[in-house]
PDB file of C-alpha atoms in Angstrom:
ATOM      1  CA  MET A   1       0.012   0.028  -0.107  1.00  0.00           C
ATOM      2  CA  SER A   2       1.617   3.125  -1.275  1.00  0.00           C
ATOM      3  CA  THR A   3       0.867   6.626   0.249  1.00  0.00           C
ATOM      4  CA  SER A   4       2.896  10.081   0.176  1.00  0.00           C
ATOM      5  CA  GLU A   5       4.402   9.429   3.711  1.00  0.00           C
ATOM      6  CA  SER A   6       7.261   6.839   4.716  1.00  0.00           C
ATOM      7  CA  PRO A   7       7.637   5.066   8.325  1.00  0.00           C
ATOM      8  CA  GLN A   8      10.081   5.750  10.390  1.00  0.00           C
ATOM      9  CA  SER A   9      13.139   3.660   9.767  1.00  0.00           C
ATOM     10  CA  HIS A  10      14.136   2.922  13.409  1.00  0.00           C
ATOM     11  CA  ILE A  11      13.237   3.087  17.243  1.00  0.00           C
ATOM     12  CA  ASP A  12      15.433   5.143  19.186  1.00  0.00           C
ATOM     13  CA  VAL A  13      16.954   2.811  22.241  1.00  0.00           C
ATOM     14  CA  GLY A  14      18.959   3.930  25.329  1.00  0.00           C
ATOM     15  CA  ASP A  15      20.422   0.870  26.494  1.00  0.00           C
ATOM     16  CA  GLY A  16      21.448  -2.744  24.886  1.00  0.00           C
ATOM     17  CA  ALA A  17      24.251  -4.640  23.256  1.00  0.00           C
ATOM     18  CA  ALA A  18      25.507  -2.774  19.967  1.00  0.00           C
ATOM     19  CA  ILE A  19      23.934  -4.397  16.771  1.00  0.00           C
ATOM     20  CA  PRO A  20      26.485  -4.158  13.963  1.00  0.00           C
ATOM     21  CA  THR A  21      25.385  -2.670  11.134  1.00  0.00           C
ATOM     22  CA  LYS A  22      26.913  -1.996   7.591  1.00  0.00           C
ATOM     23  CA  SER A  23      28.598   1.019   8.760  1.00  0.00           C
ATOM     24  CA  ASP A  24      30.895  -1.360  10.909  1.00  0.00           C
ATOM     25  CA  ALA A  25      32.116  -2.971   7.852  1.00  0.00           C
ATOM     26  CA  GLY A  26      35.738  -3.575   7.583  1.00  0.00           C
ATOM     27  CA  LEU A  27      38.801  -6.107   8.595  1.00  0.00           C
ATOM     28  CA  PHE A  28      39.243  -4.625  12.161  1.00  0.00           C
ATOM     29  CA  THR A  29      36.080  -3.869  13.342  1.00  0.00           C
ATOM     30  CA  ALA A  30      35.198  -3.625  17.054  1.00  0.00           C
ATOM     31  CA  TRP A  31      33.066  -6.564  17.240  1.00  0.00           C
ATOM     32  CA  ARG A  32      35.166  -8.824  15.018  1.00  0.00           C
ATOM     33  CA  ILE A  33      38.260  -7.779  17.681  1.00  0.00           C
ATOM     34  CA  ALA A  34      36.022  -8.821  20.705  1.00  0.00           C
ATOM     35  CA  PHE A  35      34.884 -11.952  18.968  1.00  0.00           C
ATOM     36  CA  VAL A  36      37.994 -13.217  17.361  1.00  0.00           C
ATOM     37  CA  GLY A  37      39.824 -11.989  20.720  1.00  0.00           C
ATOM     38  CA  SER A  38      37.493 -13.782  23.059  1.00  0.00           C
ATOM     39  CA  ILE A  39      37.433 -17.136  21.171  1.00  0.00           C
ATOM     40  CA  SER A  40      41.186 -17.001  21.002  1.00  0.00           C
ATOM     41  CA  CYS A  41      41.558 -16.516  24.622  1.00  0.00           C
ATOM     42  CA  CYS A  42      39.440 -19.321  25.371  1.00  0.00           C
ATOM     43  CA  ILE A  43      41.284 -21.573  22.854  1.00  0.00           C
ATOM     44  CA  LEU A  44      44.656 -20.394  24.717  1.00  0.00           C
ATOM     45  CA  LEU A  45      43.717 -21.167  28.173  1.00  0.00           C
ATOM     46  CA  ALA A  46      41.834 -24.466  27.509  1.00  0.00           C
ATOM     47  CA  VAL A  47      45.382 -25.424  25.363  1.00  0.00           C
ATOM     48  CA  TYR A  48      48.073 -23.939  27.323  1.00  0.00           C
ATOM     49  CA  LYS A  49      46.785 -24.119  31.008  1.00  0.00           C
ATOM     50  CA  PRO A  50      44.208 -27.059  30.756  1.00  0.00           C
ATOM     51  CA  ASP A  51      44.280 -27.378  34.569  1.00  0.00           C
ATOM     52  CA  PRO A  52      41.919 -25.918  35.686  1.00  0.00           C
ATOM     53  CA  TYR A  53      40.722 -23.986  32.573  1.00  0.00           C
ATOM     54  CA  LEU A  54      39.842 -27.285  30.085  1.00  0.00           C
ATOM     55  CA  ALA A  55      38.056 -28.679  33.260  1.00  0.00           C
ATOM     56  CA  ILE A  56      36.014 -25.719  33.263  1.00  0.00           C
ATOM     57  CA  PHE A  57      34.697 -25.614  29.715  1.00  0.00           C
ATOM     58  CA  LYS A  58      33.775 -29.634  30.189  1.00  0.00           C
ATOM     59  CA  PHE A  59      31.748 -28.636  33.258  1.00  0.00           C
ATOM     60  CA  VAL A  60      29.779 -25.618  31.931  1.00  0.00           C
ATOM     61  CA  PRO A  61      27.832 -27.137  28.517  1.00  0.00           C
ATOM     62  CA  ASP A  62      25.063 -28.304  30.540  1.00  0.00           C
ATOM     63  CA  GLY A  63      24.547 -24.576  31.910  1.00  0.00           C
ATOM     64  CA  ILE A  64      24.948 -23.104  28.260  1.00  0.00           C
ATOM     65  CA  LEU A  65      22.029 -25.150  27.363  1.00  0.00           C
ATOM     66  CA  VAL A  66      20.226 -23.985  30.288  1.00  0.00           C
ATOM     67  CA  THR A  67      20.514 -19.953  29.735  1.00  0.00           C
ATOM     68  CA  PHE A  68      19.453 -21.006  26.118  1.00  0.00           C
ATOM     69  CA  LYS A  69      16.244 -22.384  27.324  1.00  0.00           C
ATOM     70  CA  VAL A  70      15.355 -19.859  29.440  1.00  0.00           C
ATOM     71  CA  THR A  71      16.424 -16.707  26.986  1.00  0.00           C
ATOM     72  CA  VAL A  72      14.349 -18.555  24.093  1.00  0.00           C
ATOM     73  CA  GLY A  73      11.693 -19.298  25.997  1.00  0.00           C
ATOM     74  CA  ALA A  74      11.350 -16.000  27.828  1.00  0.00           C
ATOM     75  CA  ILE A  75      11.752 -13.943  24.709  1.00  0.00           C
ATOM     76  CA  LEU A  76       9.095 -15.516  22.886  1.00  0.00           C
ATOM     77  CA  LEU A  77       6.662 -15.426  25.450  1.00  0.00           C
ATOM     78  CA  ALA A  78       7.827 -11.604  25.815  1.00  0.00           C
ATOM     79  CA  ILE A  79       6.910 -10.828  22.447  1.00  0.00           C
ATOM     80  CA  VAL A  80       3.483 -12.185  22.644  1.00  0.00           C
ATOM     81  CA  LEU A  81       3.135 -10.371  25.901  1.00  0.00           C
ATOM     82  CA  GLY A  82       4.689  -7.544  24.436  1.00  0.00           C
ATOM     83  CA  LEU A  83       2.406  -7.637  21.311  1.00  0.00           C
ATOM     84  CA  PHE A  84      -0.848  -7.422  23.092  1.00  0.00           C
ATOM     85  CA  THR A  85       0.513  -4.730  25.519  1.00  0.00           C
ATOM     86  CA  GLY A  86       1.394  -2.923  22.981  1.00  0.00           C
ATOM     87  CA  LEU A  87      -2.010  -3.018  21.133  1.00  0.00           C
ATOM     88  CA  GLY A  88      -3.581  -2.336  24.487  1.00  0.00           C
ATOM     89  CA  ARG A  89      -1.552   0.774  24.717  1.00  0.00           C
ATOM     90  CA  ILE A  90      -2.931   2.271  21.731  1.00  0.00           C
ATOM     91  CA  SER A  91      -6.492   0.921  22.187  1.00  0.00           C
ATOM     92  CA  THR A  92      -9.303   3.558  22.237  1.00  0.00           C
ATOM     93  CA  ASN A  93     -10.978   1.381  24.620  1.00  0.00           C
ATOM     94  CA  ARG A  94      -9.892   2.696  28.052  1.00  0.00           C
ATOM     95  CA  LEU A  95     -10.680  -0.621  30.154  1.00  0.00           C
ATOM     96  CA  VAL A  96      -8.028  -2.208  27.830  1.00  0.00           C
ATOM     97  CA  ASN A  97      -5.734   0.710  27.592  1.00  0.00           C
ATOM     98  CA  GLY A  98      -6.131   1.354  31.603  1.00  0.00           C
ATOM     99  CA  ILE A  99      -5.001  -2.423  32.124  1.00  0.00           C
ATOM    100  CA  ALA A 100      -2.031  -2.279  29.454  1.00  0.00           C
ATOM    101  CA  SER A 101      -0.751   0.793  31.035  1.00  0.00           C
ATOM    102  CA  LEU A 102      -0.548  -0.518  34.196  1.00  0.00           C
ATOM    103  CA  TYR A 103       0.945  -3.532  33.425  1.00  0.00           C
ATOM    104  CA  VAL A 104       3.832  -1.184  32.009  1.00  0.00           C
ATOM    105  CA  GLU A 105       4.357   0.927  35.009  1.00  0.00           C
ATOM    106  CA  VAL A 106       4.008  -1.566  37.781  1.00  0.00           C
ATOM    107  CA  ILE A 107       6.249  -4.052  36.127  1.00  0.00           C
ATOM    108  CA  ARG A 108       8.847  -1.537  34.945  1.00  0.00           C
ATOM    109  CA  GLY A 109       8.855  -0.138  38.613  1.00  0.00           C
ATOM    110  CA  ILE A 110      10.031  -3.327  40.089  1.00  0.00           C
ATOM    111  CA  PRO A 111      13.674  -4.669  39.798  1.00  0.00           C
ATOM    112  CA  LEU A 112      13.781  -7.756  37.958  1.00  0.00           C
ATOM    113  CA  LEU A 113      15.403  -9.694  40.934  1.00  0.00           C
ATOM    114  CA  VAL A 114      12.376  -8.786  43.095  1.00  0.00           C
ATOM    115  CA  GLN A 115      10.063 -10.372  40.568  1.00  0.00           C
ATOM    116  CA  ILE A 116      12.649 -13.503  39.852  1.00  0.00           C
ATOM    117  CA  PHE A 117      12.077 -13.979  43.988  1.00  0.00           C
ATOM    118  CA  TYR A 118       8.091 -12.770  43.881  1.00  0.00           C
ATOM    119  CA  ILE A 119       7.365 -15.745  41.518  1.00  0.00           C
ATOM    120  CA  TYR A 120       9.851 -18.204  42.314  1.00  0.00           C
ATOM    121  CA  TYR A 121       8.956 -17.938  46.352  1.00  0.00           C
ATOM    122  CA  ALA A 122       6.033 -15.629  46.991  1.00  0.00           C
ATOM    123  CA  LEU A 123       3.509 -17.155  44.561  1.00  0.00           C
ATOM    124  CA  GLY A 124       5.130 -20.751  45.218  1.00  0.00           C
ATOM    125  CA  ARG A 125       3.269 -20.696  48.538  1.00  0.00           C
ATOM    126  CA  PHE A 126       0.124 -20.937  46.451  1.00  0.00           C
ATOM    127  CA  VAL A 127       1.190 -22.583  43.361  1.00  0.00           C
ATOM    128  CA  ARG A 128       4.054 -24.544  42.940  1.00  0.00           C
ATOM    129  CA  ILE A 129       5.761 -23.989  39.525  1.00  0.00           C
ATOM    130  CA  PRO A 130       9.154 -25.865  38.571  1.00  0.00           C
ATOM    131  CA  ASP A 131      12.176 -23.980  38.474  1.00  0.00           C
ATOM    132  CA  LEU A 132      12.902 -23.360  35.245  1.00  0.00           C
ATOM    133  CA  PHE A 133       9.033 -22.422  34.094  1.00  0.00           C
ATOM    134  CA  SER A 134       9.272 -20.076  37.248  1.00  0.00           C
ATOM    135  CA  ALA A 135      12.697 -18.094  35.720  1.00  0.00           C
ATOM    136  CA  ILE A 136      11.467 -18.102  32.066  1.00  0.00           C
ATOM    137  CA  ILE A 137       7.851 -16.859  33.229  1.00  0.00           C
ATOM    138  CA  ALA A 138       9.627 -14.107  35.633  1.00  0.00           C
ATOM    139  CA  MET A 139      11.787 -13.047  32.583  1.00  0.00           C
ATOM    140  CA  ALA A 140       9.027 -13.077  30.264  1.00  0.00           C
ATOM    141  CA  VAL A 141       6.873 -10.698  32.438  1.00  0.00           C
ATOM    142  CA  CYS A 142       9.477  -8.157  32.977  1.00  0.00           C
ATOM    143  CA  TYR A 143      10.554  -7.898  29.422  1.00  0.00           C
ATOM    144  CA  GLY A 144       6.981  -8.071  28.169  1.00  0.00           C
ATOM    145  CA  ALA A 145       6.520  -4.839  29.662  1.00  0.00           C
ATOM    146  CA  TYR A 146       9.369  -3.360  27.389  1.00  0.00           C
ATOM    147  CA  MET A 147       8.250  -5.240  24.362  1.00  0.00           C
ATOM    148  CA  GLY A 148       4.934  -3.697  24.926  1.00  0.00           C
ATOM    149  CA  GLU A 149       6.485  -0.082  25.037  1.00  0.00           C
ATOM    150  CA  VAL A 150       8.697  -1.269  21.744  1.00  0.00           C
ATOM    151  CA  PHE A 151       5.697  -2.732  20.026  1.00  0.00           C
ATOM    152  CA  ARG A 152       3.409   0.626  20.532  1.00  0.00           C
ATOM    153  CA  ALA A 153       6.316   2.982  19.232  1.00  0.00           C
ATOM    154  CA  GLY A 154       6.788   0.658  16.670  1.00  0.00           C
ATOM    155  CA  ILE A 155       2.770   0.709  15.474  1.00  0.00           C
ATOM    156  CA  GLN A 156       2.749   4.425  16.099  1.00  0.00           C
ATOM    157  CA  SER A 157       5.564   5.074  13.889  1.00  0.00           C
ATOM    158  CA  ILE A 158       3.701   3.693  10.638  1.00  0.00           C
ATOM    159  CA  PRO A 159       2.081   6.796   9.153  1.00  0.00           C
ATOM    160  CA  LYS A 160      -1.752   7.376   9.934  1.00  0.00           C
ATOM    161  CA  GLY A 161      -2.178   7.596   6.064  1.00  0.00           C
ATOM    162  CA  GLN A 162      -1.550   3.531   6.022  1.00  0.00           C
ATOM    163  CA  MET A 163      -4.646   3.315   8.274  1.00  0.00           C
ATOM    164  CA  GLU A 164      -6.696   5.513   6.405  1.00  0.00           C
ATOM    165  CA  ALA A 165      -5.760   4.143   2.924  1.00  0.00           C
ATOM    166  CA  ALA A 166      -6.840   0.894   4.156  1.00  0.00           C
ATOM    167  CA  LEU A 167      -9.934   1.685   5.567  1.00  0.00           C
ATOM    168  CA  SER A 168     -10.991   3.539   2.349  1.00  0.00           C
ATOM    169  CA  LEU A 169     -10.582   0.443   0.759  1.00  0.00           C
ATOM    170  CA  GLY A 170     -13.104  -1.249   2.892  1.00  0.00           C
ATOM    171  CA  MET A 171     -11.292  -3.096   5.599  1.00  0.00           C
ATOM    172  CA  SER A 172     -12.170  -3.007   9.114  1.00  0.00           C
ATOM    173  CA  ARG A 173      -9.799  -1.481  11.780  1.00  0.00           C
ATOM    174  CA  ARG A 174      -8.770  -5.040  12.674  1.00  0.00           C
ATOM    175  CA  GLN A 175      -8.074  -6.194   9.167  1.00  0.00           C
ATOM    176  CA  ALA A 176      -5.984  -2.986   8.817  1.00  0.00           C
ATOM    177  CA  MET A 177      -3.939  -3.599  11.461  1.00  0.00           C
ATOM    178  CA  ARG A 178      -3.198  -7.259  10.775  1.00  0.00           C
ATOM    179  CA  HIS A 179      -2.608  -6.909   7.187  1.00  0.00           C
ATOM    180  CA  VAL A 180      -1.381  -3.397   6.561  1.00  0.00           C
ATOM    181  CA  ILE A 181       0.072  -1.856   9.910  1.00  0.00           C
ATOM    182  CA  LEU A 182       1.537  -4.695  11.637  1.00  0.00           C
ATOM    183  CA  PRO A 183       3.669  -6.390   8.863  1.00  0.00           C
ATOM    184  CA  GLN A 184       5.276  -2.761   8.356  1.00  0.00           C
ATOM    185  CA  SER A 185       5.819  -2.257  12.032  1.00  0.00           C
ATOM    186  CA  ILE A 186       7.813  -5.713  12.421  1.00  0.00           C
ATOM    187  CA  LYS A 187      10.642  -4.072  10.344  1.00  0.00           C
ATOM    188  CA  VAL A 188      10.759  -1.295  12.749  1.00  0.00           C
ATOM    189  CA  VAL A 189      10.595  -3.101  15.976  1.00  0.00           C
ATOM    190  CA  LEU A 190      13.042  -5.807  15.148  1.00  0.00           C
ATOM    191  CA  PRO A 191      16.398  -3.756  16.114  1.00  0.00           C
ATOM    192  CA  PRO A 192      15.049  -3.033  19.231  1.00  0.00           C
ATOM    193  CA  ILE A 193      13.535  -6.311  19.825  1.00  0.00           C
ATOM    194  CA  GLY A 194      17.428  -7.432  19.049  1.00  0.00           C
ATOM    195  CA  ASN A 195      18.793  -5.613  21.756  1.00  0.00           C
ATOM    196  CA  GLU A 196      16.243  -6.676  24.350  1.00  0.00           C
ATOM    197  CA  PHE A 197      17.263 -10.291  23.433  1.00  0.00           C
ATOM    198  CA  ILE A 198      20.613  -9.739  24.056  1.00  0.00           C
ATOM    199  CA  ALA A 199      19.974  -7.868  27.379  1.00  0.00           C
ATOM    200  CA  LEU A 200      17.683 -10.566  28.366  1.00  0.00           C
ATOM    201  CA  LEU A 201      20.382 -12.941  27.374  1.00  0.00           C
ATOM    202  CA  LYS A 202      22.772 -11.320  29.744  1.00  0.00           C
ATOM    203  CA  ASP A 203      20.132 -10.927  32.709  1.00  0.00           C
ATOM    204  CA  SER A 204      19.245 -14.704  32.581  1.00  0.00           C
ATOM    205  CA  SER A 205      21.971 -15.182  34.551  1.00  0.00           C
ATOM    206  CA  LEU A 206      19.935 -13.754  37.650  1.00  0.00           C
ATOM    207  CA  VAL A 207      18.037 -16.831  37.542  1.00  0.00           C
ATOM    208  CA  SER A 208      20.985 -18.592  38.993  1.00  0.00           C
ATOM    209  CA  ILE A 209      20.012 -17.890  42.518  1.00  0.00           C
ATOM    210  CA  LEU A 210      17.104 -20.232  42.061  1.00  0.00           C
ATOM    211  CA  ALA A 211      17.541 -23.871  41.592  1.00  0.00           C
ATOM    212  CA  VAL A 212      18.441 -23.271  37.941  1.00  0.00           C
ATOM    213  CA  SER A 213      21.580 -24.667  36.848  1.00  0.00           C
ATOM    214  CA  ASP A 214      21.988 -22.107  34.132  1.00  0.00           C
ATOM    215  CA  LEU A 215      25.774 -21.303  33.241  1.00  0.00           C
ATOM    216  CA  LEU A 216      26.607 -18.745  35.543  1.00  0.00           C
ATOM    217  CA  ARG A 217      25.003 -21.332  38.419  1.00  0.00           C
ATOM    218  CA  ARG A 218      27.321 -24.402  36.979  1.00  0.00           C
ATOM    219  CA  GLY A 219      30.285 -22.190  37.363  1.00  0.00           C
ATOM    220  CA  ARG A 220      29.666 -21.308  40.852  1.00  0.00           C
ATOM    221  CA  GLU A 221      29.186 -24.854  41.462  1.00  0.00           C
ATOM    222  CA  PHE A 222      32.448 -25.519  39.998  1.00  0.00           C
ATOM    223  CA  ALA A 223      34.500 -22.695  41.717  1.00  0.00           C
ATOM    224  CA  SER A 224      33.071 -23.762  45.208  1.00  0.00           C
ATOM    225  CA  GLU A 225      34.274 -27.184  44.978  1.00  0.00           C
ATOM    226  CA  SER A 226      37.597 -26.036  43.391  1.00  0.00           C
ATOM    227  CA  PHE A 227      38.114 -22.631  45.116  1.00  0.00           C
ATOM    228  CA  THR A 228      39.267 -21.427  41.519  1.00  0.00           C
ATOM    229  CA  TYR A 229      37.160 -18.439  41.349  1.00  0.00           C
ATOM    230  CA  PHE A 230      39.562 -16.009  39.256  1.00  0.00           C
ATOM    231  CA  GLU A 231      39.681 -19.048  36.596  1.00  0.00           C
ATOM    232  CA  THR A 232      36.523 -20.295  36.797  1.00  0.00           C
ATOM    233  CA  TYR A 233      34.546 -16.527  36.268  1.00  0.00           C
ATOM    234  CA  THR A 234      37.259 -15.273  33.377  1.00  0.00           C
ATOM    235  CA  VAL A 235      35.666 -18.554  31.648  1.00  0.00           C
ATOM    236  CA  ILE A 236      32.122 -17.610  32.438  1.00  0.00           C
ATOM    237  CA  ALA A 237      32.736 -13.946  31.177  1.00  0.00           C
ATOM    238  CA  LEU A 238      34.372 -15.192  28.389  1.00  0.00           C
ATOM    239  CA  ILE A 239      31.634 -17.619  27.199  1.00  0.00           C
ATOM    240  CA  TYR A 240      28.776 -14.816  27.811  1.00  0.00           C
ATOM    241  CA  LEU A 241      30.653 -12.682  25.730  1.00  0.00           C
ATOM    242  CA  VAL A 242      31.321 -15.122  22.703  1.00  0.00           C
ATOM    243  CA  ILE A 243      27.419 -15.753  22.710  1.00  0.00           C
ATOM    244  CA  THR A 244      26.351 -12.271  23.096  1.00  0.00           C
ATOM    245  CA  LEU A 245      28.774 -10.850  20.727  1.00  0.00           C
ATOM    246  CA  PHE A 246      27.561 -14.158  17.955  1.00  0.00           C
ATOM    247  CA  PHE A 247      23.857 -13.226  18.779  1.00  0.00           C
ATOM    248  CA  SER A 248      24.180  -9.647  18.046  1.00  0.00           C
ATOM    249  CA  LYS A 249      25.801 -10.314  14.662  1.00  0.00           C
ATOM    250  CA  LEU A 250      23.074 -12.337  13.779  1.00  0.00           C
ATOM    251  CA  ILE A 251      20.450 -10.422  14.669  1.00  0.00           C
ATOM    252  CA  GLY A 252      22.638  -7.548  12.487  1.00  0.00           C
ATOM    253  CA  ILE A 253      22.509  -9.606   9.410  1.00  0.00           C
ATOM    254  CA  MET A 254      18.799 -10.185  10.024  1.00  0.00           C
ATOM    255  CA  GLU A 255      17.915  -6.518  10.063  1.00  0.00           C
ATOM    256  CA  GLU A 256      20.032  -5.916   6.886  1.00  0.00           C
ATOM    257  CA  ARG A 257      18.155  -8.520   5.076  1.00  0.00           C
ATOM    258  CA  LEU A 258      14.805  -7.016   6.327  1.00  0.00           C
ATOM    259  CA  ASN A 259      15.838  -3.466   5.085  1.00  0.00           C
ATOM    260  CA  ALA A 260      17.090  -4.873   1.891  1.00  0.00           C
ATOM    261  CA  GLY A 261      13.651  -6.037   0.917  1.00  0.00           C
ATOM    262  CA  LYS A 262      12.098  -2.769   1.741  1.00  0.00           C
TER     263      LYS A 262
END
């Protein structure tokens, strides 16, 4: 659908990991130096000082898998929550708008660690939820509020002429939102969603305070048994760095391909 107006190409965000773009192209970019450097450090440590570094690398893979489960499960739920919250925030229905706005204000005003404790320990008094699902739900509820603002901004960035043009073609508002507005807003919200994914991946380390054997908790278990705190947390930091840099690059590539299709 064509109009004389063009949608905004991005949503400004104030935090989150840097997503590589075309402007970062080159042999010695910050991303490439950090990614290759961190992988090289992992290999050198494991080869030249296998005790204890190689043992640590062999001990933590289970934790990496759990970290991925928490991150992927939480981000998928958060996207669904965020989409409905964003639609609620722009709804003309005062009740729906009020519920969505209250959810955003309340959740964004409570630290993530407190929310994790509340869902696991406080609500656990009434409903027993498995540890892993408690962690996923807590992360999803928190990030769903932030996603809601991302979707609200993305939808509102689409020019009003798009909705008016769809309505003039005989579509209902729901059809226009589904077939015209949302497909365009997806391209706009993808970069901030990528940032939220990276932030969620790093914040997933907070679930290690529960009985969830994520990457950080596996590291804590190894360190407490071997008393190699410096070596263990060096490895944990390097693994988080490699994973974060890898996904930031992947999101950057996805963003470029979507922009290429405009």
